[in-house]
Amino acid sequence: MAPVSSAQAPARIDAGGRPSLIDSGPRSMPAGAPRTLVELLQQAVAHAPGHVITFIDVQGQRETLTFAALWDEALRLWGGLRARGAKTGDRVMLAMERPGDFVRGFWACTLGGVVPVPLALPASLERSQPGVARLISVSERLGTPWLLTEARATAPLSEAGLRALSLQSLSGAEPGPLAAVDPEAPAILSFTSGSTGRPKGVVLKHANLMAMGEGMVAGGWYLPGDVGVSWMPLDHVAGTSYPHLLALRTRTPHVLVARDYVLADVLRWLDLLSEFGGTMSWAPNFAYGLVADRLEREERRAWRLEQVRVLASGGESVLPATLRRFSEPLRDSGLREDAVCPAWGMAETSSFFSMTRGVRTHPVEAATELGPPPVGAALRVVDDTDAVVPEGQVGHLQARGEQVLSGYLDDAELNARSFTADGWFRTGDMAVIQDGQMSIAGRQKEVLILHGNNVYPQDIEEVVESVPGVLPSYTVACPTRSGAAQTDELAVCFVPTPDAPPLAELLRSIREKVGRVLGFHVAHLLPLAREQVPRTELGKRGRTELRRRFEAGELGAEYHRSLSVLGGPATMPPCLAVSRWVPRPLATRVGTRGAVVVIADEAFAGALREQADGYEVVRVAPEASGELVRAIEALAERSVPCGDVVVLLPEAQEVPAVRESVLRGEMTAADGRFQDAAARAPGGGVSGGVAAPDQGTASDGAMQAAPVAHLAVPVQGTASDAVPQAAVASRMAPLLHALQSLARRGEGAPVVRVLAVLPESGGDDAASLAALLTPGLLWTAAAEVPGLEARVAWTPPDASATAHAVARELASQDAAREVAWREGTRWERVFTPWTPPPLAAPQRLKRGGLYLVTGALGGLGREWARQLRQGLDARLLLVGRRPHGPEARALESELGTAKYVSVDVTNEVALRNAVRDAEAHFGQSLDGAFHFAGTLTPVALEHETPETLVQGAAAHALGARAIATVLKDRPQAVCVFAASLMGTLGAGRHAAYCAGTAFLERFAERLTAQGRHAVAVSLSQVRETGLARSLGAAPPGYRVLEPSQALASVALAVEHMPAHLLSGVVGAAWPWRQAGLGEGQGLDAAHVFLVQRPGDVPPEGLSDAVLHSLPEWPCRADGAVDREALAADLSGAGDGAAAGPFETVVMDAFHEVLGAQGVGVGSDFFTLGGSSLQATRVVARINERTGLQLREVALFEHPTATALAEHVRRVVDLTQLDISVLSDAQVDLLLRVLEPT
């Protein structure tokens, strides 16, 4: 942020001239309070020797240590250090992974008067790695002191020139003498982040840390009786002091957990709070976001959190929305409303320096209030001349107090810059003070904060410029934050050299190098021209200016160029299609035509006999449709073609289920044979008669075909104003019972083609609604029932015209699934690829508009509500079935101008009242509705009833109808219905869901035809939503969408209103060829892989395809062609190797954690977007599946599935594994991995 001067920034809030200064007054030292860390532990041991510290390491192994045992072990370890030559006043570096080892080493140093220097143990111990370089740099700066570390690290670190010792090597020594330590002596030397530059040495005295502790206790942030649970790294001052030092001050038990144990499954944080009765914990903002994401996916456990008093959020920018998303859903688990406490501090202020209870924002700056400083400390905000500014004005934040360091290590120039003449410390933050609360408003310094870690941009820029093809001295790394990000994101601008490799390769190389070397993911990559990189007056890189340009959208073209090359969640892949009707005449089929079974009234059956030349028309009454198979069997007994010759059996409709095996009394109860009924006079329940064959001459388009059985089912009914679900169910019953009858035939039955005939009345009665539900039911039945082909024909309401249309369909061999006969013209529904035209800005969606969102607590509905609020400052009426509980309150609080109402969306009256109330509340009319509500319950077709079918589809279908009715008097309002490709293609065991979503597709078309602004968006599976988790792997023809891509699809649909938009379509897949997407027309370039021998000529007809010649097919473990590997080859991620069982586990972990598409055996973890944070989760998943105990370093050094598998085979000895702790599946997997022969 640019510097602020008093002349440029007048006070924004009239505060009566009050200065931006908070002074909490002098600190009074309690009698007998410890003055040093030595006295701190000494008093804890004297008063509570048996109190326990629980340690949990990365693997979840636990150990306990009493205060008294810690004192004894620390003195013995100090004795061991002393025997090695260490003496009081020396410095000793600590780089340990296990919390218990770190605490022992820390106190061994402290009790001996040695200054501990906490540092992170690098994931990789190779000398070339930045983490090792940092250890070497610090060691050289301190004169090569001892380094206490893990036993496994001593050899490689010693080879790197460090004086490495393991804690175990110091055990067994005689206790060392207790040092006499002065309160003004250094207690901790903490080095800020930085590897290639010169990190700052933060020297904290015993008095600093004691003042911090006393201030936190006096403020009530840590009290006797508290139980601290912390998983923050102990190599940070905050991780050591809060809660460990505070727990010793209050003499209370506490739990210290390895960070990566929790990051492997962040819900373990809540597990531990519940298990240990934790009352206090803390974490950076990003961790609260990780938990909130899991809670939104309804991943809950039986937590008890009523005892939790303080959950501090510090270490990086605090986002109120994130904290509310975390806390509100946990109210049901007992979490108190004000348990989450935003805080601010830094190593230079002995960690936490200000804190406040509850999440509030500054009224003008929209920044989180972070509280006042503790007793004995003060904060102020000043201008560029160090003059205090009025309250409410943004300026530079400065701090003073006993908790603040006196100076950095051996750096007079830095100290002169960091302190004012009157002793205030310049924090480098921009802030605002109002009514005793401080809020951070930005950073003056260019340090990035990534997942709570301070990172210098120079370190990143140096790594980027080591990539061949990047022009030196023109790279700029800066922080940014997108709307949904939980922490700062890394943006890198760079200039390619003239001889740089192709942009896609260069971008992947940069991302891989930064991830591998520094462990961070580059979220945004921008290739620039040299002249686009700004320079300051002194010639330095203009990081602040370039960040401003990027966030202002001035580098949009460059950014989108990078996105188009890299792809990923921020881009829309070529997977869009639209539905449309095209006129298409029929070709007459010649040959045997067989029989048609019609489930309908006699009037329709008679009309069809007159029209269907050459067919025997056999009627089954609608109430007897469940006996359909008996009719087919009766025809077979009379040798009417339906066995060896495929019989064409059209079918018709009506209402209730049959209760006995008599069809309207026209079958004899004695033998029940259809041929007897057929022999009687016309007009009975089953009638027959073969019309004369068509004598017309077959046209050139005539087609020969074997007979296929047809079923024709017209859906009819009377209008009803109320349209109860029972009325709709009664009209669905004949078709459902007929389909269930066919489902009972079993495997090997003759093919039956069901043609559902739907007369179009254009009404809004039960029959019309049932007609709109019919296609989805049919597509589901075709997917679930062997030997069933499904078709739909929309016909005029006139019975004669309907019969004529059906007769024409029967006389053809057309494979179109859905047709419509309108004014004598036959139309077919087809799907065509769609590329949206450019759009400069939203046109249909209004900024500040009022919108209804149903299903608002579901994954996609919630995200769309956020997008409307953040992007358009919308007012929102949120509707859902769940009561107005913690989740709803959290969402309301996060969104601000939002009102949640628990309403059954199918209840038109309740919905209308909710809309009226919202319009009155917000003072404006509703501008549109977004319908995301729906239910997904898998049920086999044979177990459905008409009632459960309609009930399962009601949220989608009847909810949409209710919305359209409520908005009818608001003709300009948009109606947007979130449907599913399952409704378009059908899916077994999901009849109700498919019927409901297919209803939305046709309902939107109907509204559009009436002049309404309506659109249905049929989405594929969306990652991390309920549908994707319920179904698992995507079916053929579905491209899994990222949530951002699904939301973009909705936005495109709204702006362009194509009536029916499909997103996530894999156009070349067979299901879409059946559904009518061209001739299997792909939505992107077709890549054809061939295994060719020398001299082979490529097949003809592939002129538009991209050909790839392979020496052999890559295969998965089951022998099938590895299509993922082929896809990975296209993006440079494959190496042609087969995916074995272990490689498959790794690829699955990459896919699950990173959300990456097209993962192959050669896909690089860092190129896919991996970071050190995600490496923990990936390795945890691999270990969970295999039973191995791999460490993150293995992934860093072997970042592809192939490389990691080779590493495992090389280092894991099967004979040394303890298989008693492994499951049978893990043992089987390891046997196949380690003994592949």
PDB file of N, CA and C in Angstrom, residues 921-981:
ATOM      1  N   HIS A 921     -38.567  -6.068   3.445  1.00  0.00           N
ATOM      2  CA  HIS A 921     -37.373  -5.908   4.276  1.00  0.00           C
ATOM      3  C   HIS A 921     -36.289  -5.115   3.552  1.00  0.00           C
ATOM      4  N   PHE A 922     -36.069  -5.433   2.279  1.00  0.00           N
ATOM      5  CA  PHE A 922     -35.003  -4.777   1.519  1.00  0.00           C
ATOM      6  C   PHE A 922     -35.495  -3.541   0.765  1.00  0.00           C
ATOM      7  N   GLY A 923     -36.797  -3.352   0.690  1.00  0.00           N
ATOM      8  CA  GLY A 923     -37.335  -2.176   0.033  1.00  0.00           C
ATOM      9  C   GLY A 923     -37.185  -2.178  -1.472  1.00  0.00           C
ATOM     10  N   GLN A 924     -37.230  -3.357  -2.099  1.00  0.00           N
ATOM     11  CA  GLN A 924     -37.122  -3.444  -3.546  1.00  0.00           C
ATOM     12  C   GLN A 924     -37.765  -4.740  -4.022  1.00  0.00           C
ATOM     13  N   SER A 925     -38.094  -4.772  -5.318  1.00  0.00           N
ATOM     14  CA  SER A 925     -38.744  -5.948  -5.890  1.00  0.00           C
ATOM     15  C   SER A 925     -37.717  -7.022  -6.228  1.00  0.00           C
ATOM     16  N   LEU A 926     -38.218  -8.252  -6.260  1.00  0.00           N
ATOM     17  CA  LEU A 926     -37.363  -9.378  -6.603  1.00  0.00           C
ATOM     18  C   LEU A 926     -36.954  -9.298  -8.072  1.00  0.00           C
ATOM     19  N   ASP A 927     -35.671  -9.474  -8.332  1.00  0.00           N
ATOM     20  CA  ASP A 927     -35.149  -9.382  -9.693  1.00  0.00           C
ATOM     21  C   ASP A 927     -34.899 -10.739 -10.326  1.00  0.00           C
ATOM     22  N   GLY A 928     -35.048 -11.809  -9.573  1.00  0.00           N
ATOM     23  CA  GLY A 928     -34.825 -13.122 -10.159  1.00  0.00           C
ATOM     24  C   GLY A 928     -34.702 -14.194  -9.107  1.00  0.00           C
ATOM     25  N   ALA A 929     -34.703 -15.429  -9.580  1.00  0.00           N
ATOM     26  CA  ALA A 929     -34.607 -16.586  -8.690  1.00  0.00           C
ATOM     27  C   ALA A 929     -33.645 -17.598  -9.273  1.00  0.00           C
ATOM     28  N   PHE A 930     -32.872 -18.211  -8.381  1.00  0.00           N
ATOM     29  CA  PHE A 930     -31.929 -19.262  -8.760  1.00  0.00           C
ATOM     30  C   PHE A 930     -32.298 -20.500  -7.943  1.00  0.00           C
ATOM     31  N   HIS A 931     -32.707 -21.524  -8.656  1.00  0.00           N
ATOM     32  CA  HIS A 931     -33.298 -22.703  -8.023  1.00  0.00           C
ATOM     33  C   HIS A 931     -32.267 -23.831  -7.985  1.00  0.00           C
ATOM     34  N   PHE A 932     -31.648 -24.031  -6.802  1.00  0.00           N
ATOM     35  CA  PHE A 932     -30.654 -25.084  -6.621  1.00  0.00           C
ATOM     36  C   PHE A 932     -31.188 -26.222  -5.754  1.00  0.00           C
ATOM     37  N   ALA A 933     -32.401 -26.094  -5.247  1.00  0.00           N
ATOM     38  CA  ALA A 933     -32.941 -27.114  -4.342  1.00  0.00           C
ATOM     39  C   ALA A 933     -33.201 -28.418  -5.097  1.00  0.00           C
ATOM     40  N   GLY A 934     -32.999 -29.517  -4.425  1.00  0.00           N
ATOM     41  CA  GLY A 934     -33.250 -30.828  -5.021  1.00  0.00           C
ATOM     42  C   GLY A 934     -32.856 -31.915  -4.051  1.00  0.00           C
ATOM     43  N   THR A 935     -33.334 -33.116  -4.296  1.00  0.00           N
ATOM     44  CA  THR A 935     -32.983 -34.256  -3.449  1.00  0.00           C
ATOM     45  C   THR A 935     -32.406 -35.369  -4.313  1.00  0.00           C
ATOM     46  N   LEU A 936     -31.465 -36.087  -3.743  1.00  0.00           N
ATOM     47  CA  LEU A 936     -30.807 -37.189  -4.453  1.00  0.00           C
ATOM     48  C   LEU A 936     -30.793 -38.399  -3.529  1.00  0.00           C
ATOM     49  N   THR A 937     -31.683 -39.339  -3.792  1.00  0.00           N
ATOM     50  CA  THR A 937     -31.758 -40.568  -2.997  1.00  0.00           C
ATOM     51  C   THR A 937     -31.800 -41.750  -3.951  1.00  0.00           C
ATOM     52  N   PRO A 938     -30.751 -42.551  -4.013  1.00  0.00           N
ATOM     53  CA  PRO A 938     -30.757 -43.682  -4.952  1.00  0.00           C
ATOM     54  C   PRO A 938     -31.797 -44.733  -4.565  1.00  0.00           C
ATOM     55  N   VAL A 939     -32.641 -45.100  -5.516  1.00  0.00           N
ATOM     56  CA  VAL A 939     -33.665 -46.126  -5.321  1.00  0.00           C
ATOM     57  C   VAL A 939     -33.762 -46.934  -6.611  1.00  0.00           C
ATOM     58  N   ALA A 940     -33.743 -48.240  -6.492  1.00  0.00           N
ATOM     59  CA  ALA A 940     -33.911 -49.083  -7.671  1.00  0.00           C
ATOM     60  C   ALA A 940     -35.297 -48.854  -8.263  1.00  0.00           C
ATOM     61  N   LEU A 941     -35.393 -48.940  -9.581  1.00  0.00           N
ATOM     62  CA  LEU A 941     -36.656 -48.679 -10.265  1.00  0.00           C
ATOM     63  C   LEU A 941     -37.758 -49.591  -9.742  1.00  0.00           C
ATOM     64  N   GLU A 942     -37.432 -50.830  -9.462  1.00  0.00           N
ATOM     65  CA  GLU A 942     -38.460 -51.786  -9.035  1.00  0.00           C
ATOM     66  C   GLU A 942     -39.049 -51.430  -7.679  1.00  0.00           C
ATOM     67  N   HIS A 943     -38.356 -50.594  -6.898  1.00  0.00           N
ATOM     68  CA  HIS A 943     -38.839 -50.231  -5.575  1.00  0.00           C
ATOM     69  C   HIS A 943     -39.547 -48.879  -5.558  1.00  0.00           C
ATOM     70  N   GLU A 944     -39.557 -48.189  -6.686  1.00  0.00           N
ATOM     71  CA  GLU A 944     -40.258 -46.905  -6.743  1.00  0.00           C
ATOM     72  C   GLU A 944     -41.765 -47.137  -6.756  1.00  0.00           C
ATOM     73  N   THR A 945     -42.493 -46.187  -6.197  1.00  0.00           N
ATOM     74  CA  THR A 945     -43.942 -46.123  -6.367  1.00  0.00           C
ATOM     75  C   THR A 945     -44.248 -44.784  -7.032  1.00  0.00           C
ATOM     76  N   PRO A 946     -45.407 -44.623  -7.622  1.00  0.00           N
ATOM     77  CA  PRO A 946     -45.721 -43.316  -8.205  1.00  0.00           C
ATOM     78  C   PRO A 946     -45.587 -42.191  -7.185  1.00  0.00           C
ATOM     79  N   GLU A 947     -45.945 -42.485  -5.949  1.00  0.00           N
ATOM     80  CA  GLU A 947     -45.896 -41.452  -4.917  1.00  0.00           C
ATOM     81  C   GLU A 947     -44.458 -41.087  -4.570  1.00  0.00           C
ATOM     82  N   THR A 948     -43.580 -42.103  -4.372  1.00  0.00           N
ATOM     83  CA  THR A 948     -42.183 -41.793  -4.039  1.00  0.00           C
ATOM     84  C   THR A 948     -41.467 -41.141  -5.213  1.00  0.00           C
ATOM     85  N   LEU A 949     -41.853 -41.518  -6.409  1.00  0.00           N
ATOM     86  CA  LEU A 949     -41.250 -40.926  -7.598  1.00  0.00           C
ATOM     87  C   LEU A 949     -41.518 -39.420  -7.636  1.00  0.00           C
ATOM     88  N   VAL A 950     -42.776 -39.045  -7.483  1.00  0.00           N
ATOM     89  CA  VAL A 950     -43.130 -37.622  -7.532  1.00  0.00           C
ATOM     90  C   VAL A 950     -42.569 -36.889  -6.324  1.00  0.00           C
ATOM     91  N   GLN A 951     -42.613 -37.528  -5.173  1.00  0.00           N
ATOM     92  CA  GLN A 951     -42.073 -36.901  -3.975  1.00  0.00           C
ATOM     93  C   GLN A 951     -40.577 -36.626  -4.127  1.00  0.00           C
ATOM     94  N   GLY A 952     -39.843 -37.591  -4.701  1.00  0.00           N
ATOM     95  CA  GLY A 952     -38.412 -37.404  -4.896  1.00  0.00           C
ATOM     96  C   GLY A 952     -38.073 -36.335  -5.914  1.00  0.00           C
ATOM     97  N   ALA A 953     -38.984 -36.107  -6.865  1.00  0.00           N
ATOM     98  CA  ALA A 953     -38.760 -35.085  -7.889  1.00  0.00           C
ATOM     99  C   ALA A 953     -39.352 -33.740  -7.516  1.00  0.00           C
ATOM    100  N   ALA A 954     -40.089 -33.679  -6.406  1.00  0.00           N
ATOM    101  CA  ALA A 954     -40.881 -32.488  -6.095  1.00  0.00           C
ATOM    102  C   ALA A 954     -40.030 -31.249  -5.882  1.00  0.00           C
ATOM    103  N   ALA A 955     -38.915 -31.377  -5.143  1.00  0.00           N
ATOM    104  CA  ALA A 955     -38.103 -30.183  -4.867  1.00  0.00           C
ATOM    105  C   ALA A 955     -37.656 -29.525  -6.157  1.00  0.00           C
ATOM    106  N   HIS A 956     -37.218 -30.346  -7.116  1.00  0.00           N
ATOM    107  CA  HIS A 956     -36.829 -29.795  -8.411  1.00  0.00           C
ATOM    108  C   HIS A 956     -38.049 -29.265  -9.174  1.00  0.00           C
ATOM    109  N   ALA A 957     -39.012 -30.147  -9.397  1.00  0.00           N
ATOM    110  CA  ALA A 957     -40.085 -29.871 -10.352  1.00  0.00           C
ATOM    111  C   ALA A 957     -41.148 -28.939  -9.781  1.00  0.00           C
ATOM    112  N   LEU A 958     -41.770 -29.354  -8.692  1.00  0.00           N
ATOM    113  CA  LEU A 958     -42.824 -28.523  -8.128  1.00  0.00           C
ATOM    114  C   LEU A 958     -42.265 -27.252  -7.515  1.00  0.00           C
ATOM    115  N   GLY A 959     -41.000 -27.312  -7.072  1.00  0.00           N
ATOM    116  CA  GLY A 959     -40.358 -26.087  -6.608  1.00  0.00           C
ATOM    117  C   GLY A 959     -40.192 -25.091  -7.730  1.00  0.00           C
ATOM    118  N   ALA A 960     -39.775 -25.563  -8.897  1.00  0.00           N
ATOM    119  CA  ALA A 960     -39.631 -24.678 -10.054  1.00  0.00           C
ATOM    120  C   ALA A 960     -40.973 -24.083 -10.446  1.00  0.00           C
ATOM    121  N   ARG A 961     -42.014 -24.912 -10.415  1.00  0.00           N
ATOM    122  CA  ARG A 961     -43.341 -24.417 -10.769  1.00  0.00           C
ATOM    123  C   ARG A 961     -43.787 -23.336  -9.787  1.00  0.00           C
ATOM    124  N   ALA A 962     -43.519 -23.557  -8.485  1.00  0.00           N
ATOM    125  CA  ALA A 962     -43.901 -22.561  -7.484  1.00  0.00           C
ATOM    126  C   ALA A 962     -43.148 -21.246  -7.716  1.00  0.00           C
ATOM    127  N   ILE A 963     -41.872 -21.331  -8.013  1.00  0.00           N
ATOM    128  CA  ILE A 963     -41.080 -20.121  -8.272  1.00  0.00           C
ATOM    129  C   ILE A 963     -41.621 -19.369  -9.473  1.00  0.00           C
ATOM    130  N   ALA A 964     -41.891 -20.104 -10.552  1.00  0.00           N
ATOM    131  CA  ALA A 964     -42.394 -19.461 -11.765  1.00  0.00           C
ATOM    132  C   ALA A 964     -43.742 -18.794 -11.510  1.00  0.00           C
ATOM    133  N   THR A 965     -44.564 -19.416 -10.692  1.00  0.00           N
ATOM    134  CA  THR A 965     -45.872 -18.840 -10.389  1.00  0.00           C
ATOM    135  C   THR A 965     -45.731 -17.568  -9.566  1.00  0.00           C
ATOM    136  N   VAL A 966     -44.858 -17.611  -8.557  1.00  0.00           N
ATOM    137  CA  VAL A 966     -44.646 -16.442  -7.703  1.00  0.00           C
ATOM    138  C   VAL A 966     -44.085 -15.266  -8.512  1.00  0.00           C
ATOM    139  N   LEU A 967     -43.224 -15.556  -9.492  1.00  0.00           N
ATOM    140  CA  LEU A 967     -42.593 -14.500 -10.281  1.00  0.00           C
ATOM    141  C   LEU A 967     -43.402 -14.116 -11.519  1.00  0.00           C
ATOM    142  N   LYS A 968     -44.577 -14.682 -11.659  1.00  0.00           N
ATOM    143  CA  LYS A 968     -45.350 -14.440 -12.878  1.00  0.00           C
ATOM    144  C   LYS A 968     -45.706 -12.968 -13.037  1.00  0.00           C
ATOM    145  N   ASP A 969     -45.958 -12.270 -11.924  1.00  0.00           N
ATOM    146  CA  ASP A 969     -46.294 -10.855 -12.017  1.00  0.00           C
ATOM    147  C   ASP A 969     -45.054  -9.966 -11.981  1.00  0.00           C
ATOM    148  N   ARG A 970     -43.885 -10.575 -12.154  1.00  0.00           N
ATOM    149  CA  ARG A 970     -42.627  -9.828 -12.278  1.00  0.00           C
ATOM    150  C   ARG A 970     -41.975 -10.279 -13.594  1.00  0.00           C
ATOM    151  N   PRO A 971     -42.505  -9.872 -14.716  1.00  0.00           N
ATOM    152  CA  PRO A 971     -42.114 -10.463 -16.013  1.00  0.00           C
ATOM    153  C   PRO A 971     -40.653 -10.260 -16.383  1.00  0.00           C
ATOM    154  N   GLN A 972     -39.986  -9.275 -15.788  1.00  0.00           N
ATOM    155  CA  GLN A 972     -38.583  -9.050 -16.127  1.00  0.00           C
ATOM    156  C   GLN A 972     -37.630  -9.867 -15.261  1.00  0.00           C
ATOM    157  N   ALA A 973     -38.161 -10.527 -14.258  1.00  0.00           N
ATOM    158  CA  ALA A 973     -37.307 -11.322 -13.370  1.00  0.00           C
ATOM    159  C   ALA A 973     -36.811 -12.569 -14.093  1.00  0.00           C
ATOM    160  N   VAL A 974     -35.590 -12.966 -13.797  1.00  0.00           N
ATOM    161  CA  VAL A 974     -35.003 -14.158 -14.410  1.00  0.00           C
ATOM    162  C   VAL A 974     -35.307 -15.375 -13.540  1.00  0.00           C
ATOM    163  N   CYS A 975     -35.575 -16.484 -14.192  1.00  0.00           N
ATOM    164  CA  CYS A 975     -35.762 -17.767 -13.514  1.00  0.00           C
ATOM    165  C   CYS A 975     -34.661 -18.702 -13.990  1.00  0.00           C
ATOM    166  N   VAL A 976     -33.790 -19.111 -13.094  1.00  0.00           N
ATOM    167  CA  VAL A 976     -32.659 -19.965 -13.453  1.00  0.00           C
ATOM    168  C   VAL A 976     -32.770 -21.258 -12.652  1.00  0.00           C
ATOM    169  N   PHE A 977     -32.789 -22.377 -13.361  1.00  0.00           N
ATOM    170  CA  PHE A 977     -32.980 -23.681 -12.734  1.00  0.00           C
ATOM    171  C   PHE A 977     -31.714 -24.515 -12.899  1.00  0.00           C
ATOM    172  N   ALA A 978     -31.134 -24.933 -11.793  1.00  0.00           N
ATOM    173  CA  ALA A 978     -29.938 -25.782 -11.827  1.00  0.00           C
ATOM    174  C   ALA A 978     -30.370 -27.231 -11.974  1.00  0.00           C
ATOM    175  N   ALA A 979     -30.155 -27.771 -13.168  1.00  0.00           N
ATOM    176  CA  ALA A 979     -30.503 -29.158 -13.458  1.00  0.00           C
ATOM    177  C   ALA A 979     -29.228 -29.998 -13.491  1.00  0.00           C
ATOM    178  N   SER A 980     -29.341 -31.206 -14.003  1.00  0.00           N
ATOM    179  CA  SER A 980     -28.206 -32.125 -14.024  1.00  0.00           C
ATOM    180  C   SER A 980     -28.168 -32.876 -15.339  1.00  0.00           C
ATOM    181  N   LEU A 981     -26.965 -33.194 -15.785  1.00  0.00           N
ATOM    182  CA  LEU A 981     -26.835 -34.037 -16.973  1.00  0.00           C
ATOM    183  C   LEU A 981     -27.429 -35.418 -16.740  1.00  0.00           C
TER     184      LEU A 981
END
